[in-house]
Amino acid sequence: MDANKLWTSVTQKLKGTYPKSLFKVYFVKDSIPIAIVNHVFYLRGTLSVKDFFENETHKANVLKAFSELAANINDISVITDDKTEMELFKTLEESENKEEIDIKNDELSLKLRSESIANAKLNPKYTFNTFVVGPSNNIAVAACERIAMSDKISRDNPLFLYGGVGLGKTHLMHAIGHKILERDPSKKIIYISSETFTNEFLVALRHQKNAEFRDKYRNVDLFMIDDVQFIAGKETVEEELFHTFNDVFSAGKKIVLSSDRPPKDIPILEDRLKSRFVSGMTVDIQAPDYSTRMAILQYKSENEKKDIPNEVIEYIADNVKSNIRELEGALNKVILYSELSSKKIDLATAKEALKDILVSYKTKEINMLRIKEMVADSYNVTVEELNSKKRTKNIAFPRQVAMYIARNLLDISLPNIGDEFGGRDHTTVMHAIKKVEDEIMKSEITKVKIEKIISDLNG
Ligand code: ADP
Ligand code: MG
């Protein structure tokens, strides 16, 4: 059964059940059907999509719609990009089985290592061995290997990695962890996403368990925190990270941080954190060039044990340029499509499988800064004013428009949009989006103006 088609039918059925804007976010925009396995329907989505479909009522609605369509589906599961602990443990279990033979040789060390890998929540697949090196990432890889291989602390501590989404930052951080544990399984390693750091800290704060939180994140040999741009603007969390940073650093231990942009471009991040972040080594990862894209695709298809003709690999490498996650996604889509349609993998099948997604990849990358610039331009204000606290009408409305466009064009949560505009609350963002939706309904001029901005953004 085709997950895409089934999802389309189910969403058609449920369309009237939910308010329009909510329906659009959870059923259309933020969720992607991936596959049906053992009568479980898998979606890929954001954390809030996961929460939504884990809610009993929503789940029951969806399962009912499946059964009305005579589809034999017992459950729906949302896989987020940030792998949950459960999924990590699942992958870990698989990899442990494979390691059974080796365990006999070096049982203790391996056991210790796999425990440390589990404690550090490292994805077993993200190692240096599975990372393809090319001109776009070789400096970053060299810096990461150096951190992993040397026992001394040098000027490259902390290491700050930055680059666009899907270019391998998370992969490299996990690879550092694996390498260090391979050399010494007794090392204590923490890898944490900024989202988890924030949540755990706020929970600890509420339950007055700050001291335990502190111990957990400070007594380590290597502290890695991913996507620090998400912490910007959350004052108590910034404060905590600042102290964690100082403790780990002054104890002579290693620190690795990542972000989608260099520290100086993270809005509303405290200056003292910015200066800490750049005090060691800062390296960026660029989008991969053609030959690296080819190499990655070849590597992944060998790994999947699929015989994929060269012309198909060339076709994907030619068309998917900006992001390695999308590159992988495109390859998976071709493989899945050929399996579901029982067609052999050739250029025609690949074109057919990718016809929808390639349109969106071809357009110029849309990011928050470009949205802000376009909106500012169109309304005769500055980007700084959009980011500021000013609430005069001539600035507030363009700001709301920028929030609305960001929500529609980027894969970004309401709280993160709020952070991008001077640390505003997610309810403010929600209100802004509603306001713009209303204005679009009311005024043809506003509607056309916003459509123009969106079409300009799309190149
Ligand atoms: P980021 O954290 O920068 O958004 P990720 O590390 O999550 O990106 O990478 C996205 C996906 O692409 C992951 O599945 C990762 O394994 C893969 N990937 C990224 N770069 C490479 C590379 N150079 N070689 C192999 N796989 C890569
Ligand atoms: Mg990442």
Coordinates of C-alpha atoms and ligand atoms in Angstrom, one line a residue:
M1 CA 0.0 0.0 0.0
D2 CA 1.3 3.4 -0.9
A3 CA 1.7 5.5 2.3
N4 CA 1.4 8.8 0.3
K5 CA -1.9 7.9 -1.3
L6 CA -3.4 6.5 1.9
W7 CA -2.4 9.7 3.8
T8 CA -4.0 11.8 1.1
S9 CA -7.3 9.9 1.4
V10 CA -7.2 10.0 5.2
T11 CA -6.5 13.7 5.3
Q12 CA -9.3 14.3 2.9
K13 CA -11.6 12.5 5.3
L14 CA -10.5 14.5 8.3
K15 CA -10.4 17.9 6.7
G16 CA -13.7 19.1 8.2
T17 CA -12.9 17.7 11.7
Y18 CA -10.2 20.2 12.6
P19 CA -9.9 24.0 12.3
K20 CA -8.2 25.0 9.1
S21 CA -4.9 26.4 10.3
L22 CA -4.4 23.5 12.8
F23 CA -5.3 21.0 10.1
K24 CA -2.8 22.6 7.7
V25 CA 0.1 22.4 10.2
Y26 CA -0.4 18.9 11.5
F27 CA -1.8 17.1 8.5
V28 CA -0.2 18.8 5.6
K29 CA 2.7 21.0 6.3
D30 CA 4.6 19.5 9.1
S31 CA 4.0 15.8 8.5
I32 CA 5.3 13.6 5.8
P33 CA 4.1 10.0 5.3
I34 CA 7.0 7.6 5.0
A35 CA 5.9 4.0 5.1
I36 CA 3.6 1.4 6.5
V37 CA 5.3 -1.4 8.3
N38 CA 3.5 -4.2 10.2
H39 CA 0.3 -2.3 10.1
V40 CA 1.8 0.8 11.7
F41 CA 1.6 4.0 9.7
Y42 CA 4.9 6.0 10.0
L43 CA 5.0 9.8 9.6
R44 CA 8.0 12.0 9.8
G45 CA 7.3 15.2 11.6
T46 CA 8.3 17.8 14.2
L47 CA 8.1 17.2 17.9
S48 CA 4.7 19.0 18.1
V49 CA 3.4 16.7 15.4
K50 CA 4.5 13.8 17.5
D51 CA 2.7 15.2 20.5
F52 CA -0.4 15.8 18.4
F53 CA -0.7 12.3 17.1
E54 CA 0.1 10.8 20.5
N55 CA -2.9 12.5 21.9
E56 CA -5.6 9.8 22.4
T57 CA -8.4 11.7 20.8
H58 CA -6.4 12.7 17.7
K59 CA -5.0 9.2 17.4
A60 CA -8.5 7.7 17.6
N61 CA -9.8 10.0 14.9
V62 CA -7.0 9.1 12.5
L63 CA -7.3 5.4 13.2
K64 CA -11.0 5.6 12.6
A65 CA -10.5 7.3 9.3
F66 CA -8.0 4.5 8.3
S67 CA -10.6 1.8 9.2
E68 CA -13.3 3.6 7.3
L69 CA -11.0 3.4 4.2
A70 CA -10.7 -0.3 4.9
A71 CA -6.9 0.1 5.5
N72 CA -5.5 -2.3 8.0
I73 CA -3.6 0.1 10.2
N74 CA -3.4 -0.5 14.0
D75 CA -1.3 2.4 15.0
I76 CA 0.3 5.7 13.8
S77 CA 3.8 6.6 14.8
V78 CA 5.7 9.9 14.3
I79 CA 9.5 9.9 13.8
T80 CA 11.1 13.2 14.6
D81 CA 14.4 14.4 13.2
D82 CA 15.8 14.6 16.7
K83 CA 15.9 10.9 17.4
T84 CA 14.2 10.0 20.6
E85 CA 15.9 7.9 23.2
M86 CA 13.8 4.9 22.2
E87 CA 14.9 5.0 18.6
L88 CA 18.5 5.4 19.6
F89 CA 18.3 2.4 21.9
K90 CA 16.7 0.4 19.1
T91 CA 19.5 1.2 16.7
L92 CA 21.9 0.5 19.5
E93 CA 20.4 -2.9 20.1
E94 CA 20.8 -3.8 16.4
S95 CA 24.4 -2.7 16.4
E96 CA 25.1 -4.7 19.6
N97 CA 23.9 -7.9 18.0
K98 CA 26.3 -7.4 15.2
E99 CA 29.1 -6.9 17.7
E100 CA 28.4 -10.2 19.5
I101 CA 31.3 -12.0 17.9
D102 CA 33.8 -9.3 18.9
I103 CA 32.5 -9.2 22.5
K104 CA 34.1 -12.5 23.1
N105 CA 37.4 -11.0 22.4
D106 CA 37.2 -7.9 24.4
E107 CA 34.1 -8.3 26.4
L108 CA 34.7 -5.9 29.1
S109 CA 35.9 -3.0 27.1
L110 CA 33.1 -3.4 24.6
K111 CA 30.5 -3.6 27.2
L112 CA 31.8 -0.5 28.9
R113 CA 31.9 1.2 25.5
S114 CA 28.3 0.3 24.5
E115 CA 27.2 1.4 28.0
S116 CA 29.0 4.7 27.5
I117 CA 27.5 5.0 24.0
A118 CA 24.1 4.5 25.5
N119 CA 24.7 7.0 28.3
A120 CA 26.0 9.6 25.9
K121 CA 23.0 8.9 23.6
L122 CA 25.2 8.5 20.5
N123 CA 23.7 7.2 17.3
P124 CA 25.8 4.1 16.4
K125 CA 25.5 5.0 12.7
Y126 CA 27.1 8.4 13.1
T127 CA 30.9 7.6 13.0
F128 CA 33.9 9.0 11.1
N129 CA 33.8 5.8 9.1
T130 CA 30.4 6.5 7.7
F131 CA 31.1 10.1 7.0
V132 CA 32.1 11.0 3.4
V133 CA 34.8 13.7 3.3
G134 CA 35.0 16.3 0.5
P135 CA 36.2 19.9 0.0
S136 CA 33.0 21.2 1.6
N137 CA 33.6 19.5 5.0
N138 CA 37.3 18.4 5.2
I139 CA 38.3 21.2 7.5
A140 CA 35.5 20.5 9.9
V141 CA 36.3 16.8 9.8
A142 CA 40.0 17.5 10.5
A143 CA 39.1 19.7 13.5
C144 CA 36.7 17.1 14.8
E145 CA 39.3 14.3 14.4
R146 CA 41.8 16.4 16.2
I147 CA 39.5 16.9 19.2
A148 CA 38.8 13.2 19.2
M149 CA 42.4 12.0 18.9
S150 CA 44.3 14.2 21.2
D151 CA 44.4 13.9 25.0
K152 CA 45.7 17.4 25.4
I153 CA 43.5 20.5 25.5
S154 CA 44.8 23.0 23.0
R155 CA 43.7 26.2 21.3
D156 CA 40.9 24.4 19.5
N157 CA 38.8 24.1 22.6
P158 CA 35.9 24.8 22.4
L159 CA 35.2 23.7 18.9
F160 CA 32.3 25.6 17.3
L161 CA 30.8 23.9 14.2
Y162 CA 28.4 25.8 12.1
G163 CA 26.6 25.3 8.8
G164 CA 23.1 24.9 7.3
V165 CA 20.7 22.1 8.1
G166 CA 21.4 18.6 7.0
L167 CA 25.1 19.2 6.3
G168 CA 26.4 16.7 9.0
K169 CA 27.0 18.7 12.2
T170 CA 25.2 16.3 14.4
H171 CA 26.8 13.3 12.6
L172 CA 30.3 14.7 13.3
M173 CA 29.6 15.4 16.9
H174 CA 28.5 11.8 17.5
A175 CA 31.6 10.7 15.6
I176 CA 33.8 12.5 18.0
G177 CA 32.1 10.8 20.9
H178 CA 32.5 7.4 19.3
K179 CA 36.1 7.9 18.6
I180 CA 36.9 9.0 22.1
L181 CA 35.1 6.0 23.6
E182 CA 36.9 3.7 21.2
R183 CA 40.2 5.0 22.5
D184 CA 39.1 5.0 26.1
P185 CA 35.7 3.5 27.0
S186 CA 35.8 5.0 30.5
K187 CA 35.6 8.6 29.3
K188 CA 32.4 10.4 30.2
I189 CA 30.7 12.0 27.3
I190 CA 27.6 14.1 27.0
Y191 CA 25.9 14.8 23.8
I192 CA 22.7 16.9 24.1
S193 CA 20.5 18.8 21.9
S194 CA 19.7 22.4 23.0
E195 CA 16.1 21.5 23.1
T196 CA 16.7 18.7 25.6
F197 CA 19.1 20.8 27.6
T198 CA 16.4 23.5 27.9
N199 CA 13.7 21.1 28.8
E200 CA 15.7 19.2 31.4
F201 CA 16.9 22.3 33.0
L202 CA 13.4 23.8 33.2
V203 CA 12.1 20.6 34.8
A204 CA 15.0 20.5 37.2
L205 CA 14.3 24.1 38.1
R206 CA 10.6 23.3 38.8
H207 CA 11.5 20.4 41.0
Q208 CA 14.3 22.1 42.7
K209 CA 16.8 19.6 41.4
N210 CA 19.3 22.1 40.1
A211 CA 22.2 20.5 41.9
E212 CA 21.6 17.1 40.2
F213 CA 21.2 18.7 36.9
R214 CA 24.5 20.5 37.4
D215 CA 26.4 17.4 38.4
K216 CA 25.1 15.5 35.4
Y217 CA 26.4 18.0 32.9
R218 CA 29.5 19.3 34.5
N219 CA 31.4 16.2 35.6
V220 CA 32.3 15.1 32.1
D221 CA 35.3 14.7 29.8
L222 CA 33.5 16.0 26.7
F223 CA 30.5 18.2 26.7
M224 CA 28.7 18.6 23.3
I225 CA 25.7 20.7 22.7
D226 CA 23.9 20.8 19.4
D227 CA 22.0 23.7 17.7
V228 CA 22.8 26.3 20.3
Q229 CA 21.0 29.0 18.3
F230 CA 17.8 27.6 20.0
I231 CA 19.0 28.7 23.4
A232 CA 19.3 32.3 22.4
G233 CA 16.9 34.5 24.2
K234 CA 16.0 32.0 27.0
E235 CA 17.7 33.9 29.7
T236 CA 17.8 31.4 32.6
V237 CA 18.9 28.7 30.2
E238 CA 21.6 30.9 28.7
E239 CA 22.8 31.5 32.2
E240 CA 22.9 27.8 33.0
L241 CA 24.8 27.0 29.8
F242 CA 27.2 29.8 30.7
H243 CA 28.0 28.2 34.0
T244 CA 28.2 24.7 32.6
F245 CA 30.6 26.0 29.9
N246 CA 32.8 27.7 32.5
D247 CA 32.9 24.7 34.8
V248 CA 33.7 22.2 32.0
F249 CA 36.2 24.5 30.4
S250 CA 38.1 25.5 33.6
A251 CA 38.3 21.8 34.6
G252 CA 40.3 21.4 31.4
K253 CA 37.7 19.3 29.6
K254 CA 36.6 19.5 26.0
I255 CA 33.6 21.3 24.6
V256 CA 32.0 21.1 21.2
L257 CA 29.1 23.3 20.1
S258 CA 27.1 23.5 16.9
S259 CA 24.8 26.0 15.3
D260 CA 23.2 26.8 12.0
R261 CA 25.3 30.1 11.9
P262 CA 28.3 31.6 13.4
P263 CA 28.0 33.0 17.0
K264 CA 28.0 36.6 15.9
D265 CA 24.9 36.1 13.8
I266 CA 22.8 34.4 16.5
P267 CA 20.3 37.1 17.5
I268 CA 19.8 38.0 21.1
L269 CA 22.5 35.7 22.4
E270 CA 24.2 37.2 25.4
D271 CA 27.6 38.7 24.5
R272 CA 29.4 36.8 27.2
L273 CA 28.3 33.5 25.6
K274 CA 29.2 34.7 22.2
S275 CA 32.7 35.5 23.3
R276 CA 33.1 32.2 25.1
F277 CA 31.9 30.3 22.0
V278 CA 34.5 31.9 19.7
S279 CA 37.4 31.6 22.1
G280 CA 38.6 28.4 20.6
M281 CA 38.2 27.2 17.0
T282 CA 35.3 28.0 14.8
V283 CA 34.8 26.0 11.6
D284 CA 32.0 25.9 9.0
I285 CA 30.6 23.1 6.9
Q286 CA 29.5 24.1 3.4
A287 CA 27.0 22.5 1.1
P288 CA 28.6 19.6 -0.7
D289 CA 30.0 19.9 -4.2
Y290 CA 29.0 17.6 -7.1
S291 CA 31.7 15.0 -6.6
T292 CA 31.0 14.8 -2.8
R293 CA 27.3 14.4 -3.5
M294 CA 28.1 11.6 -5.9
A295 CA 30.4 9.9 -3.3
I296 CA 27.8 10.2 -0.6
L297 CA 25.1 8.7 -2.8
Q298 CA 27.4 5.8 -3.9
Y299 CA 28.3 5.1 -0.3
K300 CA 24.7 5.1 0.8
S301 CA 23.5 2.9 -2.0
E302 CA 26.2 0.4 -1.3
N303 CA 25.2 0.5 2.3
E304 CA 21.6 -0.2 1.4
K305 CA 22.9 -3.1 -0.7
K306 CA 21.1 -1.7 -3.7
D307 CA 22.4 -1.8 -7.2
I308 CA 21.6 1.7 -8.4
P309 CA 22.6 2.6 -11.9
N310 CA 25.1 5.4 -12.2
E311 CA 22.7 7.6 -14.3
V312 CA 20.3 7.6 -11.4
I313 CA 22.9 8.6 -8.9
E314 CA 24.1 11.4 -11.3
Y315 CA 20.5 12.5 -11.7
I316 CA 20.0 12.9 -8.0
A317 CA 23.4 14.6 -7.5
D318 CA 22.6 17.0 -10.3
N319 CA 19.3 18.0 -8.8
V320 CA 19.6 17.9 -5.0
K321 CA 22.3 20.3 -4.1
S322 CA 22.0 22.1 -0.8
N323 CA 21.5 19.5 1.8
I324 CA 22.7 16.0 2.6
R325 CA 19.6 15.0 4.5
E326 CA 17.6 15.8 1.3
L327 CA 20.1 13.9 -0.8
E328 CA 19.6 10.8 1.4
G329 CA 15.9 11.4 1.4
A330 CA 15.8 11.5 -2.4
L331 CA 17.7 8.3 -2.7
N332 CA 15.4 6.6 -0.2
K333 CA 12.4 7.8 -2.0
V334 CA 13.6 6.3 -5.3
I335 CA 14.3 3.0 -3.6
L336 CA 10.9 2.9 -1.8
Y337 CA 9.1 4.0 -4.9
S338 CA 10.6 1.1 -6.9
E339 CA 9.7 -1.4 -4.2
L340 CA 6.2 -0.2 -3.9
S341 CA 5.6 0.0 -7.6
S342 CA 7.6 -3.1 -8.4
K343 CA 9.5 -1.2 -11.1
K344 CA 13.2 -1.6 -11.5
I345 CA 15.4 1.4 -10.5
D346 CA 16.3 3.3 -13.7
L347 CA 16.3 6.9 -14.7
A348 CA 12.6 6.9 -15.6
T349 CA 11.6 5.5 -12.2
A350 CA 13.8 8.0 -10.5
K351 CA 12.3 10.9 -12.3
E352 CA 8.9 9.6 -11.6
A353 CA 9.6 9.1 -7.9
L354 CA 11.2 12.5 -7.4
K355 CA 9.0 14.7 -9.6
D356 CA 7.2 16.4 -6.7
I357 CA 10.2 17.1 -4.4
L358 CA 12.6 18.3 -7.1
V359 CA 10.6 21.3 -7.8
S360 CA 11.1 22.5 -4.2
Y361 CA 14.8 21.7 -4.1
K362 CA 15.6 23.7 -7.2
T363 CA 14.4 27.0 -5.8
K364 CA 16.9 29.1 -3.9
E365 CA 17.2 28.3 -0.3
I366 CA 14.8 30.2 1.9
N367 CA 16.0 31.1 5.3
M368 CA 15.0 33.4 8.1
L369 CA 17.4 36.2 7.1
R370 CA 16.1 36.3 3.5
I371 CA 12.5 36.4 4.8
K372 CA 13.3 39.3 7.1
E373 CA 15.2 41.2 4.4
M374 CA 12.4 40.8 1.8
V375 CA 9.7 41.8 4.3
A376 CA 11.8 44.8 5.6
D377 CA 12.4 45.9 2.0
S378 CA 8.8 45.6 1.0
Y379 CA 7.5 47.6 4.1
N380 CA 10.3 50.1 4.2
V381 CA 11.6 49.1 7.6
T382 CA 14.9 47.6 8.7
V383 CA 15.7 44.0 9.8
E384 CA 16.9 45.5 13.1
E385 CA 13.4 47.0 13.6
L386 CA 11.8 43.7 12.9
N387 CA 14.0 42.1 15.6
S388 CA 13.5 44.9 18.0
K389 CA 10.9 45.3 20.8
K390 CA 9.3 48.3 19.1
R391 CA 5.5 48.0 18.9
T392 CA 4.5 50.9 16.7
K393 CA 2.1 49.7 14.0
N394 CA 4.3 50.4 11.0
I395 CA 6.8 48.0 12.5
A396 CA 4.6 45.5 14.3
F397 CA 2.6 44.5 11.2
P398 CA 5.6 43.8 9.0
R399 CA 7.0 41.8 11.8
Q400 CA 3.8 39.8 12.0
V401 CA 4.0 39.2 8.2
A402 CA 7.6 38.0 8.5
M403 CA 6.4 35.5 11.3
Y404 CA 3.6 34.4 9.1
I405 CA 5.8 33.7 6.1
A406 CA 8.4 32.0 8.2
R407 CA 5.8 29.7 9.6
N408 CA 4.6 28.9 6.1
L409 CA 7.9 28.5 4.3
L410 CA 10.3 27.2 6.9
D411 CA 10.3 24.1 9.1
I412 CA 10.3 26.0 12.3
S413 CA 8.3 25.9 15.5
L414 CA 6.4 28.8 17.0
P415 CA 8.7 29.2 19.9
N416 CA 11.7 29.3 17.6
I417 CA 10.0 32.0 15.5
G418 CA 9.5 33.9 18.6
D419 CA 13.2 33.7 19.4
E420 CA 14.1 35.0 16.0
F421 CA 12.1 38.1 16.7
G422 CA 13.6 39.4 19.9
G423 CA 12.6 36.6 22.1
R424 CA 8.8 36.7 21.8
D425 CA 6.5 34.2 23.3
H426 CA 4.9 31.5 21.1
T427 CA 1.4 32.8 21.8
T428 CA 2.5 36.1 20.4
V429 CA 3.6 34.3 17.2
M430 CA 0.3 32.5 17.1
H431 CA -1.5 35.7 17.4
A432 CA 0.6 37.3 14.7
I433 CA -0.1 34.5 12.2
K434 CA -3.8 34.7 12.9
K435 CA -3.7 38.5 12.5
V436 CA -2.0 38.2 9.1
E437 CA -4.4 35.5 8.0
D438 CA -7.3 37.8 8.8
E439 CA -5.7 40.7 7.0
I440 CA -5.2 38.6 3.9
M441 CA -8.9 37.8 3.9
K442 CA -9.9 41.4 4.4
S443 CA -7.6 43.2 2.1
E444 CA -6.7 42.3 -1.5
I445 CA -3.8 44.7 -1.4
T446 CA -2.2 43.0 1.6
K447 CA -2.9 39.6 0.0
V448 CA -1.1 40.5 -3.2
K449 CA 1.7 42.2 -1.4
I450 CA 2.4 39.1 0.7
E451 CA 2.0 36.8 -2.3
K452 CA 4.6 38.9 -4.1
I453 CA 7.1 38.6 -1.2
I454 CA 6.6 34.8 -1.1
S455 CA 7.0 34.5 -4.9
D456 CA 10.2 36.6 -4.8
L457 CA 11.5 34.4 -2.0
N458 CA 10.9 31.4 -4.2
G459 CA 13.1 33.0 -6.8
Ligands
ADP1 P1 22.9 18.7 10.7 O1 23.1 18.3 12.1 O2 24.0 19.5 10.1 O3 21.6 19.3 10.4 P2 23.1 15.8 10.3 O4 24.4 15.5 10.9 O5 21.8 15.5 11.0 O6 23.0 17.4 9.8 O7 23.1 15.1 8.8 C1 21.9 14.8 8.1 C2 22.0 13.5 7.5 O8 23.0 13.5 6.5 C3 22.5 12.4 8.5 O9 21.8 11.2 8.2 C4 23.9 12.2 8.2 O10 24.4 10.9 8.5 C5 24.0 12.5 6.7 N1 25.3 13.1 6.3 C6 25.7 14.4 6.5 N2 26.9 14.6 6.0 C7 27.3 13.4 5.5 C8 28.6 13.0 4.9 N3 29.6 13.9 4.6 N4 28.7 11.7 4.7 C9 27.7 10.8 4.9 N5 26.5 11.2 5.5 C10 26.3 12.5 5.8
MG2 MG 21.8 18.6 13.7

